[in-house]
Amino acid sequence: MSAENPAIWNDPDKLQKLNKERSFLDKSIKEYEDFHQRLEDAKVLIEMATEASDEDTFTEAKSEIDQLKKLGSELEIKRVLNGELDANSAYISINSGAGGTEAQDWASILMRMYMRFAEKSGYSVDVMEMSDGEEAGIKSVTLLIEGAYAYGYLKAESGVHRLVRISPFDSNARRHTSFASVFCWPEIDDDIKIEIRPEDLKVETFRSSGAGGQ
């Protein structure tokens, strides 16, 4: 690699990016290897329980298989999330729509929902900016959710979210419909370099013939 890209070792940003990608790939490989090893151990455990007619060992094997089913589903989801940016961290922007306090409260509910999802998934959450509502809730908020596959999991959340409920802010207990828009985009490196080749440029020169000498 050093022979093909000798300059990469002198660029701290590129080296950091390369190490990050390597760490991510190493983690993915280790997850699969651990899953495969646990699966093989479970098979052996079942064989031992069958041969010895040991109910306790069989119960232990069944518990392990249930955990492997859940882990297998998680690995399958990661395999499906194979887009170029799916493995990146994500930004989520929430904006309350028409409906005043109702919509602002609905926006705050969505914010708490995404924050709890992030915490449950082991992601870290940073509030980049937030505008509070006039009476309750929020007008807008932008969250940075950091962790592997955050964007892959959250990208489908982009769109308009609607809530129909009996309003807790209406003394007449009428049913209200509230709207909030959500937009999700991936975190990307800020060291993108754009190269403009001279041969791609088209330069035209014009001279004005009108009065004024332009």
Short mmCIF file of C-alpha atoms in Angstrom, two decimals:
data_model
loop_
_atom_site.label_atom_id
_atom_site.label_comp_id
_atom_site.label_asym_id
_atom_site.label_seq_id
_atom_site.Cartn_x
_atom_site.Cartn_y
_atom_site.Cartn_z
CA MET A 1 0.00 0.00 0.00
CA SER A 2 2.82 2.36 0.83
CA ALA A 3 4.31 1.79 -2.64
CA GLU A 4 1.03 2.65 -4.39
CA ASN A 5 -0.01 5.49 -2.05
CA PRO A 6 3.18 6.75 -0.35
CA ALA A 7 1.59 10.12 0.45
CA ILE A 8 -1.14 8.61 2.62
CA TRP A 9 1.29 7.99 5.48
CA ASN A 10 2.14 11.70 5.58
CA ASP A 11 -1.50 12.79 5.69
CA PRO A 12 -2.90 12.48 9.27
CA ASP A 13 -6.52 12.92 8.10
CA LYS A 14 -6.31 10.17 5.48
CA LEU A 15 -4.46 7.91 7.90
CA GLN A 16 -7.12 8.46 10.56
CA LYS A 17 -9.86 7.67 8.04
CA LEU A 18 -8.03 4.51 6.94
CA ASN A 19 -7.61 3.35 10.54
CA LYS A 20 -11.30 4.02 11.18
CA GLU A 21 -12.32 1.91 8.18
CA ARG A 22 -9.96 -0.88 9.25
CA SER A 23 -11.35 -0.82 12.80
CA PHE A 24 -14.89 -1.04 11.43
CA LEU A 25 -14.04 -4.00 9.17
CA ASP A 26 -12.16 -5.79 11.97
CA LYS A 27 -15.20 -5.39 14.23
CA SER A 28 -17.54 -6.76 11.55
CA ILE A 29 -15.33 -9.80 10.99
CA LYS A 30 -15.03 -10.46 14.72
CA GLU A 31 -18.82 -10.26 15.16
CA TYR A 32 -19.29 -12.93 12.49
CA GLU A 33 -16.51 -15.15 13.88
CA ASP A 34 -17.94 -14.91 17.42
CA PHE A 35 -21.42 -15.74 16.13
CA HIS A 36 -20.12 -18.75 14.18
CA GLN A 37 -18.14 -20.04 17.20
CA ARG A 38 -21.14 -19.68 19.54
CA LEU A 39 -23.29 -21.53 17.00
CA GLU A 40 -20.82 -24.41 16.85
CA ASP A 41 -20.64 -24.54 20.67
CA ALA A 42 -24.44 -24.66 20.86
CA LYS A 43 -24.51 -27.62 18.47
CA VAL A 44 -22.04 -29.49 20.67
CA LEU A 45 -24.08 -28.62 23.76
CA ILE A 46 -27.25 -30.03 22.18
CA GLU A 47 -25.45 -33.24 21.22
CA MET A 48 -24.17 -33.64 24.79
CA ALA A 49 -27.62 -33.01 26.24
CA THR A 50 -29.18 -35.55 23.88
CA GLU A 51 -26.62 -38.24 24.57
CA ALA A 52 -26.76 -37.77 28.35
CA SER A 53 -30.50 -37.02 28.49
CA ASP A 54 -29.54 -34.02 30.60
CA GLU A 55 -32.47 -31.61 30.97
CA ASP A 56 -30.36 -28.84 32.52
CA THR A 57 -27.85 -28.90 29.65
CA PHE A 58 -30.70 -28.90 27.13
CA THR A 59 -32.25 -25.85 28.84
CA GLU A 60 -28.89 -24.09 28.70
CA ALA A 61 -28.54 -24.92 25.01
CA LYS A 62 -32.06 -23.66 24.29
CA SER A 63 -31.30 -20.35 26.03
CA GLU A 64 -28.13 -19.95 23.98
CA ILE A 65 -30.00 -20.66 20.73
CA ASP A 66 -32.62 -18.02 21.57
CA GLN A 67 -29.83 -15.47 22.06
CA LEU A 68 -28.20 -16.54 18.78
CA LYS A 69 -31.48 -16.06 16.92
CA LYS A 70 -31.62 -12.47 18.11
CA LEU A 71 -27.96 -11.89 17.29
CA GLY A 72 -28.40 -13.48 13.86
CA SER A 73 -31.28 -11.11 13.09
CA GLU A 74 -29.10 -8.13 14.03
CA LEU A 75 -26.28 -9.34 11.78
CA GLU A 76 -28.77 -9.87 8.94
CA ILE A 77 -30.00 -6.28 9.27
CA LYS A 78 -26.41 -5.04 9.11
CA ARG A 79 -25.91 -7.09 5.94
CA VAL A 80 -28.97 -5.46 4.38
CA LEU A 81 -27.71 -2.00 5.36
CA ASN A 82 -24.96 -2.15 2.76
CA GLY A 83 -25.36 1.32 1.25
CA GLU A 84 -22.25 3.44 0.81
CA LEU A 85 -23.13 5.65 3.80
CA ASP A 86 -25.32 3.29 5.86
CA ALA A 87 -22.56 2.59 8.38
CA ASN A 88 -22.06 6.31 9.16
CA SER A 89 -23.34 8.36 12.06
CA ALA A 90 -26.42 10.47 11.34
CA TYR A 91 -27.91 13.90 11.78
CA ILE A 92 -31.65 14.20 12.39
CA SER A 93 -33.54 17.46 12.02
CA ILE A 94 -37.09 17.74 13.42
CA ASN A 95 -39.36 20.71 12.68
CA SER A 96 -42.87 21.20 14.02
CA GLY A 97 -45.54 21.83 11.40
CA ALA A 98 -48.89 23.59 11.43
CA GLY A 99 -50.77 23.22 14.69
CA GLY A 100 -49.02 25.51 17.15
CA THR A 101 -48.52 24.00 20.59
CA GLU A 102 -49.90 20.63 19.45
CA ALA A 103 -47.31 20.31 16.68
CA GLN A 104 -44.50 21.54 18.91
CA ASP A 105 -45.37 18.93 21.54
CA TRP A 106 -45.45 16.25 18.83
CA ALA A 107 -41.98 17.35 17.67
CA SER A 108 -40.66 16.97 21.23
CA ILE A 109 -42.19 13.48 21.43
CA LEU A 110 -40.33 12.50 18.25
CA MET A 111 -37.10 13.93 19.64
CA ARG A 112 -37.41 11.85 22.83
CA MET A 113 -38.25 8.78 20.77
CA TYR A 114 -35.09 9.08 18.66
CA MET A 115 -32.94 9.83 21.71
CA ARG A 116 -34.23 6.74 23.52
CA PHE A 117 -33.66 4.63 20.42
CA ALA A 118 -30.09 5.90 20.26
CA GLU A 119 -29.43 5.21 23.93
CA LYS A 120 -30.93 1.72 23.65
CA SER A 121 -28.74 1.02 20.61
CA GLY A 122 -25.59 2.19 22.39
CA TYR A 123 -25.25 5.37 20.32
CA SER A 124 -24.25 8.76 21.68
CA VAL A 125 -26.53 11.76 21.12
CA ASP A 126 -25.56 15.43 20.87
CA VAL A 127 -28.10 18.24 20.58
CA MET A 128 -26.61 20.52 17.93
CA GLU A 129 -29.32 23.18 18.14
CA MET A 130 -32.84 23.45 19.57
CA SER A 131 -35.59 26.06 19.54
CA ASP A 132 -38.13 25.72 22.35
CA GLY A 133 -41.85 26.06 21.76
CA GLU A 134 -43.82 29.01 23.02
CA GLU A 135 -45.85 27.03 25.58
CA ALA A 136 -44.62 23.45 25.34
CA GLY A 137 -42.52 21.22 23.14
CA ILE A 138 -40.02 22.42 20.57
CA LYS A 139 -40.14 24.31 17.29
CA SER A 140 -37.07 22.60 15.88
CA VAL A 141 -34.07 20.52 16.88
CA THR A 142 -31.04 18.96 15.21
CA LEU A 143 -29.47 15.84 16.74
CA LEU A 144 -26.17 14.15 15.97
CA ILE A 145 -26.47 10.42 16.62
CA GLU A 146 -23.03 8.81 16.58
CA GLY A 147 -22.48 5.11 16.14
CA ALA A 148 -22.10 2.36 13.54
CA TYR A 149 -25.08 2.05 11.18
CA ALA A 150 -26.93 4.99 12.76
CA TYR A 151 -27.73 6.42 9.33
CA GLY A 152 -28.72 3.02 7.94
CA TYR A 153 -31.26 2.54 10.71
CA LEU A 154 -32.62 6.10 10.66
CA LYS A 155 -32.63 7.14 7.00
CA ALA A 156 -36.17 5.81 6.49
CA GLU A 157 -37.44 8.25 9.13
CA SER A 158 -37.20 11.19 6.71
CA GLY A 159 -40.64 12.53 5.88
CA VAL A 160 -43.73 14.06 7.49
CA HIS A 161 -44.94 12.37 10.68
CA ARG A 162 -48.58 12.75 11.76
CA LEU A 163 -50.18 12.28 15.17
CA VAL A 164 -53.93 12.11 15.83
CA ARG A 165 -54.92 12.27 19.51
CA ILE A 166 -57.17 13.85 22.12
CA SER A 167 -55.32 17.06 22.86
CA PRO A 168 -53.96 17.47 26.40
CA PHE A 169 -53.91 21.23 25.71
CA ASP A 170 -57.58 21.52 24.72
CA SER A 171 -59.97 22.11 27.63
CA ASN A 172 -62.78 20.69 25.48
CA ALA A 173 -60.86 17.43 24.92
CA ARG A 174 -61.19 17.61 21.15
CA ARG A 175 -59.20 15.46 18.77
CA HIS A 176 -56.31 17.21 17.00
CA THR A 177 -54.03 16.24 14.13
CA SER A 178 -50.40 17.36 14.45
CA PHE A 179 -47.58 17.30 11.91
CA ALA A 180 -43.80 17.36 12.18
CA SER A 181 -41.19 16.96 9.47
CA VAL A 182 -38.09 14.81 9.94
CA PHE A 183 -35.00 14.85 7.76
CA CYS A 184 -32.03 12.52 8.23
CA TRP A 185 -28.66 12.76 6.52
CA PRO A 186 -25.33 10.98 7.08
CA GLU A 187 -22.26 12.41 8.74
CA ILE A 188 -19.49 12.60 6.16
CA ASP A 189 -15.84 13.62 6.22
CA ASP A 190 -15.21 17.32 5.78
CA ASP A 191 -11.93 16.76 3.96
CA ILE A 192 -13.53 16.26 0.54
CA LYS A 193 -11.33 17.76 -2.15
CA ILE A 194 -12.77 18.83 -5.49
CA GLU A 195 -10.39 18.78 -8.43
CA ILE A 196 -11.19 20.96 -11.43
CA ARG A 197 -9.16 20.08 -14.48
CA PRO A 198 -8.24 22.92 -16.87
CA GLU A 199 -9.47 20.87 -19.83
CA ASP A 200 -12.95 20.75 -18.27
CA LEU A 201 -13.25 24.54 -18.23
CA LYS A 202 -14.84 26.55 -21.01
CA VAL A 203 -13.77 30.20 -21.02
CA GLU A 204 -15.56 32.74 -23.26
CA THR A 205 -14.69 36.42 -23.63
CA PHE A 206 -17.16 39.05 -24.86
CA ARG A 207 -16.83 42.76 -25.65
CA SER A 208 -19.73 45.17 -25.32
CA SER A 209 -20.34 47.44 -28.32
CA GLY A 210 -22.78 49.76 -26.54
CA ALA A 211 -22.16 53.21 -25.14
CA GLY A 212 -20.18 53.23 -21.94
CA GLY A 213 -17.01 51.57 -23.15
CA GLN A 214 -17.58 48.28 -21.36
#
